[in-house]
mmCIF file of C-alpha atoms in Angstrom:
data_model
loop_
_atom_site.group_PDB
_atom_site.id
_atom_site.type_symbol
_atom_site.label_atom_id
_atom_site.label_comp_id
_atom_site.label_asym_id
_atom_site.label_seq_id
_atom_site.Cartn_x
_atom_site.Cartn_y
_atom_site.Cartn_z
ATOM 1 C CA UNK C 1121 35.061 -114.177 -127.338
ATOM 2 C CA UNK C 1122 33.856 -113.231 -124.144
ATOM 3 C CA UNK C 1123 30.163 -113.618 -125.134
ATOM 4 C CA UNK C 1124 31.133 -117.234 -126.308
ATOM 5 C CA UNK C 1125 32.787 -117.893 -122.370
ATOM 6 C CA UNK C 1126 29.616 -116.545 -120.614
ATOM 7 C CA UNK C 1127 27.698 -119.091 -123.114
ATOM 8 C CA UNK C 1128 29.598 -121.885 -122.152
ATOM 9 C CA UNK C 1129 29.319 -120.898 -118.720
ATOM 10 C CA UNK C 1130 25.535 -121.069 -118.526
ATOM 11 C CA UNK C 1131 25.606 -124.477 -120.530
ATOM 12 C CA UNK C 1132 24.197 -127.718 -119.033
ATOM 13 C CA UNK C 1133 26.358 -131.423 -119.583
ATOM 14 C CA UNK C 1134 24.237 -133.794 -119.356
ATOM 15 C CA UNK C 1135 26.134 -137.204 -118.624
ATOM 16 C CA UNK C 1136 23.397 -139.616 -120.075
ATOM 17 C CA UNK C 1137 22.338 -143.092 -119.481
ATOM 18 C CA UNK C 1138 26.041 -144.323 -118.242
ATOM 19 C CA UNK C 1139 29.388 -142.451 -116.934
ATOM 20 C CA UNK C 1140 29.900 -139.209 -118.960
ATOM 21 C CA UNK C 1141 32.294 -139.829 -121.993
ATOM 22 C CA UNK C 1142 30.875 -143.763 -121.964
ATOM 23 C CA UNK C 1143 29.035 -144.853 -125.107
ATOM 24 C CA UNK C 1144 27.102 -147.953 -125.703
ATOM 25 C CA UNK C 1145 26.607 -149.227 -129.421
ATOM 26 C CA UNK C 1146 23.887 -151.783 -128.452
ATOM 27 C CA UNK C 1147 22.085 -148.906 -125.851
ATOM 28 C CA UNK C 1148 21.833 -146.402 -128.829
ATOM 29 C CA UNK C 1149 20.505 -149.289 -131.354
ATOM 30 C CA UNK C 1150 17.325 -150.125 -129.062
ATOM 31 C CA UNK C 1151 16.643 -146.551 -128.048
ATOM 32 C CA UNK C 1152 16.508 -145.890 -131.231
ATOM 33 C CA UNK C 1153 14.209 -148.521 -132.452
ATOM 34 C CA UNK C 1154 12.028 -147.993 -129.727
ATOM 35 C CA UNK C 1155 11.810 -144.363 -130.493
ATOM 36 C CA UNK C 1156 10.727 -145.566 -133.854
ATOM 37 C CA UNK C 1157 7.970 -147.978 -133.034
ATOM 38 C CA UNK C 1158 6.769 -145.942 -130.248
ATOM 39 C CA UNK C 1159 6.615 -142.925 -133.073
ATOM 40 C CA UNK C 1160 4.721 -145.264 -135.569
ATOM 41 C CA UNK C 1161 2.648 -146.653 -133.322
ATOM 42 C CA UNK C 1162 0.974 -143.713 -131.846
ATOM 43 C CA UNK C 1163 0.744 -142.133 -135.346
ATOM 44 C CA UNK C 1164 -0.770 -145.172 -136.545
ATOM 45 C CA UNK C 1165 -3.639 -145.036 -134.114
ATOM 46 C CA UNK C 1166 -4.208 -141.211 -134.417
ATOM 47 C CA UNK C 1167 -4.695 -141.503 -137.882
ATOM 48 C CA UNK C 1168 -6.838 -144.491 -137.978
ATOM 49 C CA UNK C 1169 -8.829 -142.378 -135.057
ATOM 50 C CA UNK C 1170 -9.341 -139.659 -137.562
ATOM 51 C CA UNK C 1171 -9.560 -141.427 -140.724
ATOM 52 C CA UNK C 1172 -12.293 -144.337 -139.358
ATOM 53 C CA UNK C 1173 -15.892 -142.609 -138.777
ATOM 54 C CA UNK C 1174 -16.508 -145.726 -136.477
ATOM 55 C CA UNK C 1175 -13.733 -144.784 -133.502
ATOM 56 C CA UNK C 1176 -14.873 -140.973 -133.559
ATOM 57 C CA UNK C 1177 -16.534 -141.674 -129.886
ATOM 58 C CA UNK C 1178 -15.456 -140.234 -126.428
ATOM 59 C CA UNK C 1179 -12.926 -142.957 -125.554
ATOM 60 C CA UNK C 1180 -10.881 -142.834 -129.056
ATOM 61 C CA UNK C 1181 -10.965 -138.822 -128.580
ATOM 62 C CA UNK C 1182 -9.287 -139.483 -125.392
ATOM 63 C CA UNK C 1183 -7.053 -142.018 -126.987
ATOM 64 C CA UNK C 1184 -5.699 -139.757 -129.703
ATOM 65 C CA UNK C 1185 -4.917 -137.028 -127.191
ATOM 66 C CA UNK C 1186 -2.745 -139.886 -125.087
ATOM 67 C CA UNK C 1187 -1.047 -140.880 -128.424
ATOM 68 C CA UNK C 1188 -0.405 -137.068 -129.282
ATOM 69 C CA UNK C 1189 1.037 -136.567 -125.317
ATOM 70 C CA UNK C 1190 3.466 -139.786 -126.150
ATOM 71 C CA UNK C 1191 4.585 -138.373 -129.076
ATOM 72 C CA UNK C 1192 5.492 -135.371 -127.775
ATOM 73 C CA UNK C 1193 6.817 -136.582 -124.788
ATOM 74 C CA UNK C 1194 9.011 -139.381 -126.425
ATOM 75 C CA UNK C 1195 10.149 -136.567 -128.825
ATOM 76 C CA UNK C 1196 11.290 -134.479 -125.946
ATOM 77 C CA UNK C 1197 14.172 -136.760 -124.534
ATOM 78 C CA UNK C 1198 15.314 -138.930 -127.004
ATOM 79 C CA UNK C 1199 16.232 -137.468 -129.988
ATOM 80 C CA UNK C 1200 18.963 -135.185 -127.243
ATOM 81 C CA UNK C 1201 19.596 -138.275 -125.589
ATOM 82 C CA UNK C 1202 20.993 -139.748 -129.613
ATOM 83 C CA UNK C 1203 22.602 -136.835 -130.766
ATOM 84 C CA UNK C 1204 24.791 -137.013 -127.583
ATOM 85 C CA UNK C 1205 25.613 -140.197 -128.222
ATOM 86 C CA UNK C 1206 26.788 -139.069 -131.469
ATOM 87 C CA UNK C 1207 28.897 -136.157 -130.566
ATOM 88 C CA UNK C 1208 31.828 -135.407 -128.584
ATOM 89 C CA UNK C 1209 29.621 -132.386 -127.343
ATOM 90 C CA UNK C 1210 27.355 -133.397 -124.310
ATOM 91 C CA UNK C 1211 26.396 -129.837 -123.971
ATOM 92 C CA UNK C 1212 22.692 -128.303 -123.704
ATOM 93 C CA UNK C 1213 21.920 -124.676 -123.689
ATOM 94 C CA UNK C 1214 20.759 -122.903 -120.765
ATOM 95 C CA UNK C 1215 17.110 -122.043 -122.835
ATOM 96 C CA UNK C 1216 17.152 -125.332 -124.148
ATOM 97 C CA UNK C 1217 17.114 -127.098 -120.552
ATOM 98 C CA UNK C 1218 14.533 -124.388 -119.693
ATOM 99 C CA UNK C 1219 12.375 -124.903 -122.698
ATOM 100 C CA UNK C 1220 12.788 -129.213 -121.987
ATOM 101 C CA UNK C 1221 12.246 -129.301 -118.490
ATOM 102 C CA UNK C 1222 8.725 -127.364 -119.182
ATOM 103 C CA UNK C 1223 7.385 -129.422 -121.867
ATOM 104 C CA UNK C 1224 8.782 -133.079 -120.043
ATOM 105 C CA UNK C 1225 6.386 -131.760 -117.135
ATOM 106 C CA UNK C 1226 3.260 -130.298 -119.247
ATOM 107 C CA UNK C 1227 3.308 -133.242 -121.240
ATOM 108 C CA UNK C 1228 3.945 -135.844 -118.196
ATOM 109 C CA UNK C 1229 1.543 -133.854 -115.479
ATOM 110 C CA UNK C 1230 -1.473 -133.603 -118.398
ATOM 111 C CA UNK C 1231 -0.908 -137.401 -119.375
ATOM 112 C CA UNK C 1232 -1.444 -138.264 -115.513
ATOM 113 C CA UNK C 1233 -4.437 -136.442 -115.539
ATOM 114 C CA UNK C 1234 -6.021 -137.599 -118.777
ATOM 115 C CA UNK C 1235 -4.852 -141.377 -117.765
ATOM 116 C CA UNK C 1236 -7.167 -140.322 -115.192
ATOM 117 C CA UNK C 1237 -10.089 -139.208 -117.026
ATOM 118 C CA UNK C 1238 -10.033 -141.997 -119.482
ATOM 119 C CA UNK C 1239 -10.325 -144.298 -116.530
ATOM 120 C CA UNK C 1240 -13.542 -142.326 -115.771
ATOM 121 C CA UNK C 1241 -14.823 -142.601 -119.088
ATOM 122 C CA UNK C 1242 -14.376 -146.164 -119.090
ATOM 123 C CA UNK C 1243 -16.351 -146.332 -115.381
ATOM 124 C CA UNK C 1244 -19.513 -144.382 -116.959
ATOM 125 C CA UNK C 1245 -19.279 -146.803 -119.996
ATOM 126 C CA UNK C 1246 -19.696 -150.112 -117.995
ATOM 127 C CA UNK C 1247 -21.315 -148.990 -114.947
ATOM 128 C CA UNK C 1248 -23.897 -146.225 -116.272
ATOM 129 C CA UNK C 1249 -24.378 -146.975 -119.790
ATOM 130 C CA UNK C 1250 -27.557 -145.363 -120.403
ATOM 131 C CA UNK C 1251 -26.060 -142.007 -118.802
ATOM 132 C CA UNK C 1252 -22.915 -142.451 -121.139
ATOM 133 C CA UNK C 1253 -24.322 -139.929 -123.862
ATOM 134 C CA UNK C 1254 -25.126 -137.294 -121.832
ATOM 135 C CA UNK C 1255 -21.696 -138.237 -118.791
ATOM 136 C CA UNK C 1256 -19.404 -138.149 -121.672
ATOM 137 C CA UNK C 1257 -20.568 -135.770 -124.154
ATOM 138 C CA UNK C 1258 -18.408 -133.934 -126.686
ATOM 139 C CA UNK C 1259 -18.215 -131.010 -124.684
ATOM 140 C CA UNK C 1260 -17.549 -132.416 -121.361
ATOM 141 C CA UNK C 1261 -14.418 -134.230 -123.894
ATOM 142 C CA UNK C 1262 -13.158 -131.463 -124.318
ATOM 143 C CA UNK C 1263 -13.459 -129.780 -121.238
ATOM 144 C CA UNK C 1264 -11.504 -132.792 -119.580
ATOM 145 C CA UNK C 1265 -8.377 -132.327 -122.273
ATOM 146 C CA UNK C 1266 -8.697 -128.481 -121.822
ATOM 147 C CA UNK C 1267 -8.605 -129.360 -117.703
ATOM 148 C CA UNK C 1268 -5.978 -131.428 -118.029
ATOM 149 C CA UNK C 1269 -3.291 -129.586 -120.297
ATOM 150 C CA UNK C 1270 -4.265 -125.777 -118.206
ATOM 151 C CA UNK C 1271 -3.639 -127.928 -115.301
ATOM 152 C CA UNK C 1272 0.209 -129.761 -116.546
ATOM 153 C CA UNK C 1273 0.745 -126.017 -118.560
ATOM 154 C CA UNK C 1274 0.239 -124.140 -114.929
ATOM 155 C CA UNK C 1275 2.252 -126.492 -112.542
ATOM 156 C CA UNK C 1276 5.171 -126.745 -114.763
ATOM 157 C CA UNK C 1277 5.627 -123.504 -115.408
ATOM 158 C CA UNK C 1278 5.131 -122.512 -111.781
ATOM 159 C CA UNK C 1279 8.259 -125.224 -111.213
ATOM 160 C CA UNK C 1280 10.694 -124.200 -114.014
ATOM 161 C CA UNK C 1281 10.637 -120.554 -113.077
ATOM 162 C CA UNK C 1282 11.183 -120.987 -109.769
ATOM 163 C CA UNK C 1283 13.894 -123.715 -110.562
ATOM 164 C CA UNK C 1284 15.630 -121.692 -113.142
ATOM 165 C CA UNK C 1285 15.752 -118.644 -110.882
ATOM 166 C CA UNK C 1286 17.598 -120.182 -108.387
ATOM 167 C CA UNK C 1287 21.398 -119.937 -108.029
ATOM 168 C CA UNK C 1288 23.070 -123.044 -109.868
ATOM 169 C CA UNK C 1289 27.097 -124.402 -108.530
ATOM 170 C CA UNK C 1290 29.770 -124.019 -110.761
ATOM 171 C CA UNK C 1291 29.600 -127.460 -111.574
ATOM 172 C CA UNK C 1292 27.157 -127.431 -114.587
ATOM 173 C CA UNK C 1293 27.403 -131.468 -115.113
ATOM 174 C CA UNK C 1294 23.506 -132.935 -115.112
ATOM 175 C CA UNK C 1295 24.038 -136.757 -114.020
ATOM 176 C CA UNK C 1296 20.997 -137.397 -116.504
ATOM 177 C CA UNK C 1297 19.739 -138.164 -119.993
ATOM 178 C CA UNK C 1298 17.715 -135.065 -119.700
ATOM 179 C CA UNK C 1299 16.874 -131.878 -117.797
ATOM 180 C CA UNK C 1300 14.573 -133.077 -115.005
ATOM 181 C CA UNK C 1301 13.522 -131.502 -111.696
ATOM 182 C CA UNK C 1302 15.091 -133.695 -109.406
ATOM 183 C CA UNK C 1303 18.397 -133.310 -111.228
ATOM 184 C CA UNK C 1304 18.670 -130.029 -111.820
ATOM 185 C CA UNK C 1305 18.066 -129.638 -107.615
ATOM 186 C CA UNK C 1306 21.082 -131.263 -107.124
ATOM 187 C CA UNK C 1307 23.272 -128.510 -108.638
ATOM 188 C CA UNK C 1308 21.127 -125.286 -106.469
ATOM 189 C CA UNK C 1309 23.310 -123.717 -103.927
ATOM 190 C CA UNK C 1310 21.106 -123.317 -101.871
ATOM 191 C CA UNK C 1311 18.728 -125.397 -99.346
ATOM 192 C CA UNK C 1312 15.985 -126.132 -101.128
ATOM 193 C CA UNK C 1313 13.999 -128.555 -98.901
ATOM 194 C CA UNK C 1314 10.700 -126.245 -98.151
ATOM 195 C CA UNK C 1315 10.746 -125.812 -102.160
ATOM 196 C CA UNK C 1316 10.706 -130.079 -102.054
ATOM 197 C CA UNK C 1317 7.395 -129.894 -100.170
ATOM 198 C CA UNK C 1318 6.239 -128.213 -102.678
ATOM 199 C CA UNK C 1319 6.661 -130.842 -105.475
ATOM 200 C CA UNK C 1320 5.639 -133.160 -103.288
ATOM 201 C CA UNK C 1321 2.342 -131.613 -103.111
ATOM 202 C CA UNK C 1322 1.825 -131.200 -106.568
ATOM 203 C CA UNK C 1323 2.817 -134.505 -107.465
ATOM 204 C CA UNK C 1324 -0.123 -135.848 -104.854
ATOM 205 C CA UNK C 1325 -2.455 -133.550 -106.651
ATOM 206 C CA UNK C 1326 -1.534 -134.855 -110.294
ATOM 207 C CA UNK C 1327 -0.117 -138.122 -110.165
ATOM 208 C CA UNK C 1328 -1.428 -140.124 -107.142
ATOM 209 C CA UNK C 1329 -5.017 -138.539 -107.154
ATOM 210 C CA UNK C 1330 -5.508 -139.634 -111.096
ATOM 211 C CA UNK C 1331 -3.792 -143.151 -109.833
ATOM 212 C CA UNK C 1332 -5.977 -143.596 -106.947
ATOM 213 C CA UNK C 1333 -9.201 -142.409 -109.268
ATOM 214 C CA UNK C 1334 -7.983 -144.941 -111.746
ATOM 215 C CA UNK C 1335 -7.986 -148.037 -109.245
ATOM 216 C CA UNK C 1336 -11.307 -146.741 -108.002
ATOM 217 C CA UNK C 1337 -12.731 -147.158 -111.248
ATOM 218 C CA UNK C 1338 -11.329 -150.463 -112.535
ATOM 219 C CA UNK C 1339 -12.161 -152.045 -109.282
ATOM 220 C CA UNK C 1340 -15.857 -150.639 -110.171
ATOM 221 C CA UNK C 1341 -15.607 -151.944 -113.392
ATOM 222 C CA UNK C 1342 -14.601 -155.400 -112.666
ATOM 223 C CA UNK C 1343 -17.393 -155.856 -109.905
ATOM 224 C CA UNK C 1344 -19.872 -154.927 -112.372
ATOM 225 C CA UNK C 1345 -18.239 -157.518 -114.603
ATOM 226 C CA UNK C 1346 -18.381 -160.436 -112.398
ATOM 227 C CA UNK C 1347 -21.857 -159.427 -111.756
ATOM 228 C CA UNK C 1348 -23.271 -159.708 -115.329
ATOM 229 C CA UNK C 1349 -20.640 -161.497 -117.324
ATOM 230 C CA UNK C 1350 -20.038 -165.138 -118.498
ATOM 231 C CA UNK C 1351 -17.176 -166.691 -117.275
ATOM 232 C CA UNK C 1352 -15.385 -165.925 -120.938
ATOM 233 C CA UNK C 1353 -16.386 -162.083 -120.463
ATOM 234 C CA UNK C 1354 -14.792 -161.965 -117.058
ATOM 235 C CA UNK C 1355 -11.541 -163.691 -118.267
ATOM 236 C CA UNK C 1356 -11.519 -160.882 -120.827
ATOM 237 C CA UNK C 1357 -12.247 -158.096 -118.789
ATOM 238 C CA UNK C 1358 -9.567 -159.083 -116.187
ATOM 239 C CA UNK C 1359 -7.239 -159.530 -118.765
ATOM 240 C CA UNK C 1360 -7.929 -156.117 -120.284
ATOM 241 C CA UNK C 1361 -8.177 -154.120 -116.837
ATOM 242 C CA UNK C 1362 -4.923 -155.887 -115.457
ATOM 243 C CA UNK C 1363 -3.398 -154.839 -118.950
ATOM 244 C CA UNK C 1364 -4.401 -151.611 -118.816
ATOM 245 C CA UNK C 1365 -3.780 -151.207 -114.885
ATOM 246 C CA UNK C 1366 -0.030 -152.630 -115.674
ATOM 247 C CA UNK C 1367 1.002 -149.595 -117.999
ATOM 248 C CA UNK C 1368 -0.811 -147.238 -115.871
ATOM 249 C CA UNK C 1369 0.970 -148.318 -112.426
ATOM 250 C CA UNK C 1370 4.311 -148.223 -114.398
ATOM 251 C CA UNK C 1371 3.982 -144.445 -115.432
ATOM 252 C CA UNK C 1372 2.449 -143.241 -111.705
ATOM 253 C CA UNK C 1373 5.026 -145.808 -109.324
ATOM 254 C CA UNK C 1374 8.296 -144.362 -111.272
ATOM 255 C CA UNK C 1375 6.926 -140.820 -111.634
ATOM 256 C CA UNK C 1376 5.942 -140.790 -107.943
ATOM 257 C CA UNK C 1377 9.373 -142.556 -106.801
ATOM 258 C CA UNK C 1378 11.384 -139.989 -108.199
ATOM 259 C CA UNK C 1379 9.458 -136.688 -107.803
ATOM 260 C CA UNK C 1380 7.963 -137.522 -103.786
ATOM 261 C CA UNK C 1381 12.136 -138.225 -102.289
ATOM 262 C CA UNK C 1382 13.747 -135.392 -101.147
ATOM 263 C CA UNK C 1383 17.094 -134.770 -103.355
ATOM 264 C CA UNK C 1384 19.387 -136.126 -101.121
ATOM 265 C CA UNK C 1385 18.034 -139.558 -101.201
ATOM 266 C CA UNK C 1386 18.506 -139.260 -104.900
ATOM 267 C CA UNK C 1387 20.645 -141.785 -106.854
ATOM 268 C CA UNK C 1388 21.692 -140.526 -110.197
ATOM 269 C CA UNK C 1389 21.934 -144.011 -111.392
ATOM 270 C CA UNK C 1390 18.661 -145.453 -110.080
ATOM 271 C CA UNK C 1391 17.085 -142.105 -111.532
ATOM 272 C CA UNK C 1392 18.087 -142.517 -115.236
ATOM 273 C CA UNK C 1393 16.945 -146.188 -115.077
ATOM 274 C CA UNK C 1394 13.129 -145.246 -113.642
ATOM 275 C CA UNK C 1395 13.413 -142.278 -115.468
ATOM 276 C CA UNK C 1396 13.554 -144.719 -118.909
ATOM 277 C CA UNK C 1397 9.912 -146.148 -117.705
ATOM 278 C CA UNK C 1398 7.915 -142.639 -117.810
ATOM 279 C CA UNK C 1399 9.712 -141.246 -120.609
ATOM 280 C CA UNK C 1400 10.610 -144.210 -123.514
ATOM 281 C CA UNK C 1401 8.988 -147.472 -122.008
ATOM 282 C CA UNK C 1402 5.243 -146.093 -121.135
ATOM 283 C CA UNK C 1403 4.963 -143.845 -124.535
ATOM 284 C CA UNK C 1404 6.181 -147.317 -126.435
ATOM 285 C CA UNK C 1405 3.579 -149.793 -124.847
ATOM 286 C CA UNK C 1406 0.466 -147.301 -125.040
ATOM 287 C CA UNK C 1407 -0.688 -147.853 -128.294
ATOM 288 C CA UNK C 1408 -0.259 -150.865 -128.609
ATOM 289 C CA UNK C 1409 -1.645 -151.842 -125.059
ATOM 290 C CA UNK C 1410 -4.914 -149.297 -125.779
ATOM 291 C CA UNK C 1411 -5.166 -151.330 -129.107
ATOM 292 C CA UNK C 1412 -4.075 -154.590 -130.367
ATOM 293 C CA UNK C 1413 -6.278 -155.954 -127.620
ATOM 294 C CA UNK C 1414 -9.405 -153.569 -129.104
ATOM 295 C CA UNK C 1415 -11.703 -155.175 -131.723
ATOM 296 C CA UNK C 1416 -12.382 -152.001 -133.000
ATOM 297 C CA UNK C 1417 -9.132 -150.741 -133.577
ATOM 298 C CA UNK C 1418 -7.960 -153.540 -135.458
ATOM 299 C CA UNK C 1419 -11.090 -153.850 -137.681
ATOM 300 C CA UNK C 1420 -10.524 -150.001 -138.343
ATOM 301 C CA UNK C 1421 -7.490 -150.725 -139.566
ATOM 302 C CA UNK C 1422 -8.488 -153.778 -141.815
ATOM 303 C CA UNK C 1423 -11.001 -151.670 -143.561
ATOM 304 C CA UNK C 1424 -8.325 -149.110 -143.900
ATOM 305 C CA UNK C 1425 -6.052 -151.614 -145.755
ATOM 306 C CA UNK C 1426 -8.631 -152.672 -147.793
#
């Protein structure tokens, strides 16, 4: 019995998207659809990726890897998020907000970076063509995922040890869908504002570098453009670029909002609704933003249909 108290004690309640104990009908029905299509979608292009000889080039590599991140990162959140919505029990496990705080930042700090690199790849494609093969070879691929997931592996464990080592209030309530950072600082006892410069720094280093590197390059992109293309080509290179530019800005603004304020300019409300962008919205428009608007993509899966 007393093992069962000193559980309880170390639990997490997380309070979810509204008021804890509040439960939307419609709210549930849409997260759950999206986490559907957002599932099928980025399964949908991995396989066609593998399957289609044709897409087996630097960019789809890169591709795939995004698609496995959203996955992953969509599968993180949400399916705790539904089964609270289910239960009378709004309870997560002291290990289990451990274990979800470290994979919401590997996955989110290695997207950020490979958003990045896939911005670069795209730079060398338009701008130094004849360098492509040799800029964006198979092994400088992989070097670039292996960069980027060493890189989100080592920064969020750094942060979850040090946040889980710190002493936690006796109120255990998380006024959140999930176990975040920012959240979980609001329950520490303790002053924690030199540990806040800290994330800041590290969210300069993996989100706004990659965002800055990633306007860099599209603004490269679309000089060249203007430079060599017909008026059609430069309608469809804007459109693509400001397509690709939108998604991208939505992920880095809302990640950089929350993670760059110090905790007590936090809103628990205003959290949980950026918080939806970076963790259901962005995973859900990926795929189909990296490829109903690519000719390849949807001829690979013609052929694949028959």
């Amino acid at each position: 019995m007393k093992t069962g108290n000193q559980s309880a004690e170390t639990d997490f309640i997380l309070s979810g998207l509204f008021q804890f104990g509040q439960k939307d009908a419609f709210l549930f029905v849409a997260i759950v659809i999206i986490f559907a299509v957002a599932l099928m979608g980025n399964i949908v292009l991995i396989l066609l990726i593998r399957l289609d000889t044709r897409l087996h080039t630097p960019m789809y590599f890169l591709l795939s890897q995004l698609s496995f991140m959203d996955i992953m990162n969509i599968s993180t959140t949400v399916p705790k998020m539904t089964t609270n919505f289910l239960s009378n029990s709004k309870t997560i496990t002291f290990l289990g907000c451990v274990i979800q705080t470290f994979l919401f930042m590997v996955l989110g700090g290695t997207e950020a970076l490979l958003l990045g690199f896939m911005s670069y790849d795209r730079y060398v494609a338009i701008c130094h063509p004849l360098h492509y093969p040799i800029l964006m070879n198979k092994k400088i691929c992989w070097f670039m995922v292996t960069c980027a997931w060493t890189s989100g592996s080592i920064n969020a464990l750094i942060h979850t040890l040090y946040v889980f080592h710190l002493p936690f209030c006796r109120s255990r309530l998380i006024n959140h869908f999930f176990c975040e950072l920012p959240s979980l600082l609001q329950l520490v006892c303790q002053n924690t504002s030199m540990y806040e410069y800290t994330v800041i720094l590290s969210c300069l280093i993996i989100l706004l570098l990659p965002f800055m590197a990633i306007l860099a390059s599209y603004a490269c992109v679309l000089s060249v453009v203007f430079q060599m293309s017909s008026g059609k080509g430069q309608t469809r290179a804007v459109s693509t670029c400001s397509s690709h530019l939108i998604v991208a800005s939505l992920f880095y603004v809302t990640g950089l909002s929350t993670y760059t304020r110090p905790h007590s300019l936090h809103s628990p409300e205003q959290d949980k609704a950026v918080a939806v962008f970076y963790t259901i919205i962005t995973p859900l428009l990926n795929p189909f933003i990296y490829s109903l608007r690519n000719k390849d993509v949807i001829g690979a899966m013609r052929r694949l249909m028959g």
